[in-house]
Amino acid sequence: MLQSALALGGCLVASASAFPPSPRGVLGDLADIGKDAVDVLLSGSSSVTPFNAQLQLVDVTGLHAWQAPGPTDQRGPCPGLNALANHGYLPRNGVASIVDLISATTAVFGMGVDLATILSVYGAVFDGAAVGWSIGGGEHTGIGGSHNNYESDSSPTRADLNQYGSNINLILSQFKELYDMQPNAATANYNLDVLFDFRASRYHESVANNPNFFYGPFTGTTVTQAAFTFIYRYMANHTAEAPDGVLNQANLKSFFAISGDSDSLTWTPGYERIPNNWYRRGINDSYGVLGLANDISALAAKYPFISQPGCNQGKVNSFENINTGNTDASAYDFTNPLDGICYGVASAVSAANVIPIVNGVVQELLLPIQNALNCPTLTPSNTSVGDDCPGHSLYGGPTGPVAAGAIQN
């Protein structure tokens, strides 16, 4: 974050010039977003309006027609963000401001502004330049360079860094495992029941195949769960007949840049696409912090082990739980999904304190959410949650060493 802050002045200018001028300036505009996020958080679930084809159809024509990324455009491990950039809902170069990220994810996917704010600001603080970050990235920057502070092991389709030497590459065997869980194209629906079972399978695969598997507080217990629930919650197609959404084989492959049948699947890196005739969540049915927390609770009720931070000890099948009692996470109960979210929020608030202008952004956007959730502050500690984990580092990727004993499929 300190290195990224050197570019902060330029980012602030770019961010300010990209949007209509405000008499209060950038921080004033961010304060409005922070207020909106808290309003959504405190309002809870809203009444869902009937399906509205005109409002829910996502435009993939004209300015938002799909374009393949150019040679210098950045794409990373998040298929949804890659698709947004390929359709011009995010800057096509893959470097986006906080406002870009919040606007695109809420407008196209129906993400709650509360959750969009947390995820966008957290990434900007740890892996960007305070007001924005890359959806691709390099060493210490962007999603690709955020291993174990944001991006984490046991993702749905991306490689574990120290198992394959990359955290951006899609592993076809992992996608095929999910794809084959709904083999009938006529009835396939990759809903939460399917994704909960897939999530458990991927966790066990990382324990069994990645000697340096790290499953940290927030990164493992919260962010990786979101990577699974987001597949259905944000990629399902909504219709009058299926207002809750159906995610079929064709649309799943489109969002993950996959072509072919089960026995001939092919991944084309960076080619993620929003399907034609695709309808987002209902306008008043955003999926935010409370929706994610409820889904993680349902997942943990079926698979309780997903709530416990831990890591392998340099060998496969050597997983041990992390004792957070002597760390800055001692005030958090990770069996409570809101505590996992709170830990991420509090970590960003604490990290931002070292740079005044970064702190200004966080004070406007995250501090109101922290207060609304009644999140504990971090406990001062010289002990890291990853001290006893060989695979822990706050920054890794997009490439890294393959651990001795790693098993690749």
Coordinates of N, CA, C and O in Angstrom, one line a residue, residues 219-332:
T219 N -10.0 -13.5 4.3 CA -9.6 -14.0 3.0 C -10.2 -15.4 2.7 O -10.7 -15.7 1.7
G220 N -10.1 -16.3 3.7 CA -10.6 -17.6 3.5 C -12.0 -17.7 4.0 O -12.9 -18.2 3.3
T221 N -12.3 -17.3 5.2 CA -13.6 -17.5 5.8 C -14.7 -16.6 5.2 O -15.9 -17.0 5.3
T222 N -14.3 -15.6 4.5 CA -15.3 -14.7 3.9 C -15.2 -14.5 2.4 O -16.1 -14.8 1.6
V223 N -14.0 -14.1 1.9 CA -13.9 -13.8 0.5 C -14.0 -15.0 -0.4 O -14.7 -15.0 -1.4
T224 N -13.4 -16.2 0.1 CA -13.6 -17.3 -0.8 C -15.0 -17.8 -0.8 O -15.5 -18.4 -1.8
Q225 N -15.7 -17.7 0.3 CA -17.2 -18.1 0.3 C -17.9 -17.2 -0.8 O -18.8 -17.7 -1.5
A226 N -17.6 -15.9 -0.7 CA -18.3 -15.0 -1.7 C -18.0 -15.4 -3.1 O -18.9 -15.3 -4.0
A227 N -16.8 -15.9 -3.4 CA -16.4 -16.3 -4.7 C -17.4 -17.4 -5.3 O -17.6 -17.5 -6.5
F228 N -17.9 -18.2 -4.3 CA -18.8 -19.3 -4.7 C -20.2 -18.8 -4.8 O -20.9 -19.0 -5.8
T229 N -20.7 -18.0 -3.8 CA -22.1 -17.6 -3.8 C -22.3 -16.6 -4.9 O -23.4 -16.5 -5.5
F230 N -21.3 -15.8 -5.3 CA -21.4 -14.8 -6.3 C -21.8 -15.4 -7.7 O -22.4 -14.8 -8.5
I231 N -21.3 -16.6 -7.9 CA -21.5 -17.3 -9.2 C -23.0 -17.4 -9.5 O -23.5 -17.0 -10.5
Y232 N -23.8 -17.8 -8.5 CA -25.2 -17.9 -8.7 C -25.9 -16.6 -8.5 O -26.7 -16.1 -9.3
R233 N -25.5 -15.9 -7.4 CA -26.2 -14.6 -7.0 C -26.1 -13.6 -8.1 O -27.0 -12.7 -8.3
Y234 N -25.0 -13.5 -8.8 CA -24.7 -12.5 -9.8 C -24.7 -12.9 -11.3 O -24.8 -12.1 -12.2
M235 N -24.6 -14.2 -11.5 CA -24.6 -14.7 -12.9 C -25.8 -15.3 -13.4 O -26.0 -15.6 -14.6
A236 N -26.8 -15.7 -12.5 CA -28.0 -16.3 -12.9 C -28.8 -15.3 -13.8 O -28.8 -14.1 -13.6
N237 N -29.6 -15.9 -14.7 CA -30.4 -15.1 -15.6 C -31.8 -15.1 -15.0 O -32.4 -16.2 -14.6
H238 N -32.4 -13.9 -14.9 CA -33.7 -13.8 -14.2 C -34.8 -13.5 -15.3 O -34.6 -12.8 -16.2
T239 N -35.9 -14.2 -15.1 CA -37.1 -14.1 -16.0 C -38.4 -14.0 -15.2 O -38.4 -14.3 -13.9
A240 N -39.5 -13.7 -15.8 CA -40.8 -13.7 -15.1 C -41.1 -15.1 -14.6 O -41.7 -15.3 -13.5
E241 N -40.7 -16.2 -15.3 CA -40.9 -17.5 -14.9 C -40.0 -18.0 -13.8 O -40.3 -18.8 -13.0
A242 N -38.8 -17.4 -13.7 CA -37.8 -17.8 -12.7 C -37.2 -16.5 -12.1 O -36.1 -16.1 -12.4
P243 N -38.0 -15.7 -11.3 CA -37.5 -14.5 -10.8 C -36.3 -14.6 -9.9 O -35.5 -13.6 -9.7
D244 N -36.1 -15.8 -9.3 CA -34.9 -15.9 -8.5 C -33.6 -16.3 -9.3 O -32.5 -16.3 -8.8
G245 N -33.8 -16.6 -10.6 CA -32.7 -16.8 -11.5 C -32.4 -18.2 -11.7 O -32.5 -19.1 -10.8
V246 N -31.9 -18.5 -12.9 CA -31.4 -19.8 -13.3 C -30.0 -19.6 -14.0 O -29.9 -18.7 -14.8
L247 N -29.0 -20.4 -13.6 CA -27.7 -20.3 -14.2 C -27.5 -21.6 -14.9 O -27.2 -22.6 -14.3
N248 N -27.6 -21.6 -16.2 CA -27.5 -22.8 -17.0 C -26.1 -22.9 -17.5 O -25.2 -22.1 -17.2
Q249 N -25.9 -24.0 -18.3 CA -24.5 -24.3 -18.7 C -24.0 -23.3 -19.7 O -22.8 -22.9 -19.5
A250 N -24.8 -22.8 -20.6 CA -24.3 -21.8 -21.6 C -23.8 -20.5 -20.9 O -22.8 -20.0 -21.2
N251 N -24.6 -20.0 -20.0 CA -24.3 -18.8 -19.4 C -23.1 -18.9 -18.4 O -22.3 -18.0 -18.3
L252 N -23.0 -20.1 -17.7 CA -21.9 -20.3 -16.9 C -20.6 -20.3 -17.7 O -19.6 -19.6 -17.3
K253 N -20.6 -20.9 -18.8 CA -19.4 -21.0 -19.7 C -19.1 -19.6 -20.2 O -17.9 -19.2 -20.3
S254 N -20.1 -18.8 -20.6 CA -19.9 -17.4 -21.1 C -19.2 -16.6 -20.1 O -18.2 -15.9 -20.4
F255 N -19.6 -16.6 -18.8 CA -19.0 -15.8 -17.8 C -17.6 -16.2 -17.4 O -16.8 -15.4 -16.9
F256 N -17.3 -17.5 -17.7 CA -16.0 -18.0 -17.4 C -15.0 -18.1 -18.6 O -14.0 -18.7 -18.5
A257 N -15.5 -17.6 -19.7 CA -14.6 -17.7 -20.9 C -14.3 -19.1 -21.3 O -13.2 -19.4 -21.7
I258 N -15.3 -20.0 -21.2 CA -15.1 -21.4 -21.6 C -16.0 -21.7 -22.8 O -17.1 -21.2 -22.9
S259 N -15.4 -22.6 -23.7 CA -16.2 -23.1 -24.8 C -16.1 -24.6 -24.8 O -15.2 -25.2 -24.2
G260 N -16.9 -25.2 -25.6 CA -16.8 -26.7 -25.8 C -17.7 -27.4 -24.8 O -18.4 -26.9 -23.9
D261 N -17.8 -28.8 -25.0 CA -18.6 -29.6 -24.2 C -17.7 -30.2 -23.1 O -16.5 -29.9 -23.0
S262 N -18.3 -31.0 -22.2 CA -17.6 -31.5 -21.0 C -16.3 -32.2 -21.3 O -15.4 -32.1 -20.6
D263 N -16.3 -32.9 -22.5 CA -15.1 -33.7 -22.8 C -14.1 -32.9 -23.7 O -13.1 -33.4 -24.1
S264 N -14.5 -31.6 -24.0 CA -13.6 -30.8 -24.8 C -13.6 -29.3 -24.4 O -13.6 -28.4 -25.2
L265 N -13.6 -29.1 -23.1 CA -13.7 -27.7 -22.6 C -12.4 -26.9 -22.9 O -11.3 -27.5 -22.7
T266 N -12.5 -25.7 -23.3 CA -11.4 -24.8 -23.6 C -11.6 -23.5 -22.9 O -12.7 -22.9 -23.0
W267 N -10.5 -23.0 -22.3 CA -10.5 -21.7 -21.7 C -9.8 -20.7 -22.5 O -8.6 -21.0 -22.9
T268 N -10.4 -19.5 -22.8 CA -9.7 -18.5 -23.5 C -9.5 -17.3 -22.5 O -10.4 -16.6 -22.2
P269 N -8.2 -17.1 -22.0 CA -8.0 -16.2 -21.0 C -8.4 -14.8 -21.3 O -8.2 -14.2 -22.4
G270 N -9.2 -14.1 -20.4 CA -9.6 -12.7 -20.6 C -10.8 -12.5 -21.5 O -11.2 -11.4 -21.7
Y271 N -11.5 -13.6 -21.9 CA -12.6 -13.5 -22.8 C -14.0 -13.6 -22.2 O -14.9 -14.0 -22.8
E272 N -14.0 -13.3 -20.9 CA -15.3 -13.4 -20.2 C -16.3 -12.5 -20.8 O -16.0 -11.4 -21.2
R273 N -17.6 -13.0 -20.9 CA -18.6 -12.3 -21.6 C -19.9 -12.3 -20.9 O -20.3 -13.4 -20.4
I274 N -20.6 -11.2 -20.8 CA -22.0 -11.2 -20.4 C -22.9 -11.7 -21.5 O -22.8 -11.3 -22.6
P275 N -23.7 -12.7 -21.2 CA -24.5 -13.4 -22.3 C -25.5 -12.4 -22.9 O -25.9 -11.4 -22.3
N276 N -25.8 -12.7 -24.2 CA -26.9 -11.9 -24.8 C -28.2 -12.3 -24.1 O -28.4 -13.4 -23.6
N277 N -29.1 -11.3 -24.1 CA -30.5 -11.5 -23.6 C -30.4 -12.0 -22.1 O -31.1 -12.9 -21.7
W278 N -29.5 -11.3 -21.3 CA -29.3 -11.7 -19.9 C -29.9 -10.6 -19.0 O -29.7 -9.4 -19.3
Y279 N -30.6 -11.1 -18.1 CA -31.4 -10.2 -17.2 C -30.8 -10.3 -15.8 O -30.8 -11.4 -15.2
R280 N -30.4 -9.2 -15.2 CA -29.8 -9.1 -13.9 C -30.9 -9.3 -12.8 O -32.1 -9.5 -13.0
R281 N -30.4 -9.3 -11.5 CA -31.3 -9.4 -10.4 C -32.4 -8.2 -10.4 O -32.1 -7.2 -11.1
G282 N -33.5 -8.4 -9.7 CA -34.5 -7.4 -9.7 C -33.9 -6.0 -9.1 O -33.0 -6.0 -8.3
I283 N -34.4 -4.9 -9.6 CA -33.9 -3.6 -9.2 C -33.9 -3.4 -7.7 O -33.0 -2.8 -7.2
N284 N -34.9 -3.9 -7.0 CA -35.0 -3.7 -5.6 C -34.6 -5.0 -4.8 O -34.9 -5.2 -3.7
D285 N -33.8 -5.8 -5.5 CA -33.4 -7.1 -4.9 C -31.9 -7.2 -4.9 O -31.3 -8.2 -5.4
S286 N -31.2 -6.2 -4.4 CA -29.7 -6.2 -4.4 C -29.2 -7.2 -3.4 O -29.9 -7.6 -2.5
Y287 N -28.1 -7.8 -3.7 CA -27.4 -8.8 -2.8 C -26.2 -8.1 -2.2 O -25.2 -7.8 -2.9
G288 N -26.3 -7.8 -0.9 CA -25.3 -7.1 -0.2 C -24.8 -7.8 1.0 O -24.7 -9.1 1.0
V289 N -24.4 -7.1 2.0 CA -23.7 -7.6 3.2 C -24.5 -8.7 3.9 O -24.1 -9.8 4.2
L290 N -25.8 -8.3 4.2 CA -26.6 -9.3 4.9 C -27.0 -10.5 4.1 O -27.1 -11.6 4.6
G291 N -27.2 -10.3 2.8 CA -27.4 -11.5 1.9 C -26.2 -12.4 1.9 O -26.4 -13.7 2.0
L292 N -25.0 -11.9 1.8 CA -23.8 -12.7 1.8 C -23.7 -13.4 3.2 O -23.4 -14.6 3.2
A293 N -23.9 -12.7 4.3 CA -23.8 -13.2 5.6 C -24.8 -14.4 5.8 O -24.4 -15.4 6.3
N294 N -26.0 -14.2 5.3 CA -27.0 -15.3 5.4 C -26.6 -16.5 4.6 O -26.7 -17.7 5.0
D295 N -26.0 -16.3 3.4 CA -25.5 -17.4 2.6 C -24.4 -18.2 3.2 O -24.3 -19.4 3.2
I296 N -23.4 -17.4 3.8 CA -22.3 -18.1 4.5 C -22.8 -18.9 5.7 O -22.3 -20.0 6.0
S297 N -23.8 -18.3 6.4 CA -24.4 -19.1 7.5 C -25.0 -20.4 7.1 O -24.8 -21.4 7.7
A298 N -25.7 -20.3 5.9 CA -26.3 -21.5 5.4 C -25.3 -22.5 4.9 O -25.4 -23.8 5.2
L299 N -24.2 -22.0 4.3 CA -23.1 -22.9 3.9 C -22.4 -23.5 5.1 O -22.1 -24.7 5.2
A300 N -22.2 -22.8 6.2 CA -21.5 -23.3 7.4 C -22.4 -24.3 8.1 O -21.9 -25.2 8.8
A301 N -23.7 -24.1 8.0 CA -24.6 -25.1 8.7 C -24.5 -26.4 8.1 O -24.6 -27.5 8.7
K302 N -24.2 -26.5 6.8 CA -24.0 -27.7 6.1 C -22.6 -28.2 6.2 O -22.3 -29.5 6.3
Y303 N -21.6 -27.3 6.1 CA -20.2 -27.7 6.2 C -19.5 -26.8 7.2 O -18.9 -25.7 6.9
P304 N -19.6 -27.1 8.5 CA -19.1 -26.2 9.6 C -17.6 -25.9 9.5 O -17.2 -24.8 10.0
F305 N -16.8 -26.7 8.9 CA -15.4 -26.5 8.8 C -15.0 -25.3 8.1 O -13.9 -24.7 8.2
I306 N -15.9 -24.7 7.2 CA -15.5 -23.6 6.4 C -15.4 -22.3 7.3 O -14.9 -21.3 6.8
S307 N -15.8 -22.4 8.5 CA -15.8 -21.2 9.4 C -14.5 -21.0 10.1 O -14.3 -20.0 10.8
Q308 N -13.6 -22.0 10.1 CA -12.5 -22.0 10.9 C -11.2 -21.7 10.1 O -10.8 -22.4 9.2
P309 N -10.5 -20.5 10.4 CA -9.3 -20.2 9.7 C -8.2 -21.3 10.1 O -8.2 -21.9 11.2
G310 N -7.3 -21.5 9.1 CA -6.3 -22.5 9.3 C -5.4 -22.6 8.2 O -5.4 -21.8 7.2
C311 N -4.5 -23.6 8.2 CA -3.5 -23.7 7.1 C -2.9 -25.1 7.1 O -2.8 -25.8 8.2
N312 N -2.3 -25.5 6.0 CA -1.4 -26.7 5.9 C -0.1 -26.3 6.5 O 0.3 -25.1 6.4
Q313 N 0.7 -27.3 7.0 CA 1.9 -27.0 7.6 C 3.2 -27.4 6.7 O 4.2 -27.8 7.2
G314 N 3.0 -27.1 5.4 CA 4.1 -27.4 4.5 C 4.1 -28.7 3.9 O 4.9 -29.1 3.1
K315 N 3.0 -29.5 4.2 CA 2.8 -30.8 3.7 C 1.3 -30.9 3.3 O 0.5 -30.2 4.0
V316 N 0.9 -31.7 2.4 CA -0.5 -31.9 2.1 C -1.1 -32.6 3.2 O -0.5 -33.4 4.0
N317 N -2.4 -32.4 3.4 CA -3.2 -33.0 4.5 C -2.6 -32.8 5.9 O -2.6 -33.7 6.7
S318 N -2.1 -31.6 6.1 CA -1.5 -31.3 7.4 C -2.2 -30.0 8.0 O -1.6 -29.3 8.8
F319 N -3.5 -29.9 7.7 CA -4.2 -28.7 8.1 C -4.4 -28.6 9.6 O -4.7 -29.5 10.3
E320 N -4.1 -27.4 10.1 CA -4.3 -27.1 11.5 C -5.0 -25.8 11.6 O -4.8 -24.8 10.9
N321 N -5.9 -25.7 12.6 CA -6.6 -24.4 12.8 C -5.7 -23.3 13.3 O -4.7 -23.6 14.0
I322 N -6.0 -22.1 13.0 CA -5.2 -20.9 13.5 C -5.9 -20.5 14.8 O -7.1 -20.3 14.9
N323 N -5.0 -20.3 15.8 CA -5.4 -19.8 17.1 C -5.3 -18.2 16.9 O -4.2 -17.7 16.9
T324 N -6.5 -17.6 16.8 CA -6.5 -16.1 16.6 C -6.4 -15.4 18.0 O -6.4 -14.1 18.0
G325 N -6.4 -16.1 19.1 CA -6.5 -15.5 20.4 C -5.4 -14.5 20.7 O -5.6 -13.5 21.5
N326 N -4.2 -14.6 20.2 CA -3.1 -13.7 20.5 C -2.8 -12.8 19.3 O -1.7 -12.2 19.2
T327 N -3.7 -12.7 18.4 CA -3.5 -11.9 17.2 C -4.4 -10.6 17.2 O -5.3 -10.5 18.1
D328 N -4.3 -9.8 16.1 CA -5.2 -8.7 16.0 C -6.7 -9.1 15.7 O -7.6 -8.3 15.8
A329 N -6.9 -10.4 15.5 CA -8.3 -10.9 15.2 C -8.9 -11.5 16.5 O -9.9 -12.1 16.4
S330 N -8.3 -11.3 17.6 CA -8.8 -11.9 18.8 C -10.2 -11.5 19.2 O -10.9 -12.3 19.9
A331 N -10.7 -10.4 18.8 CA -12.0 -9.9 19.2 C -13.1 -10.5 18.2 O -14.3 -10.1 18.4
Y332 N -12.8 -11.3 17.3 CA -13.7 -11.7 16.3 C -14.0 -13.2 16.4 O -13.1 -14.0 16.6

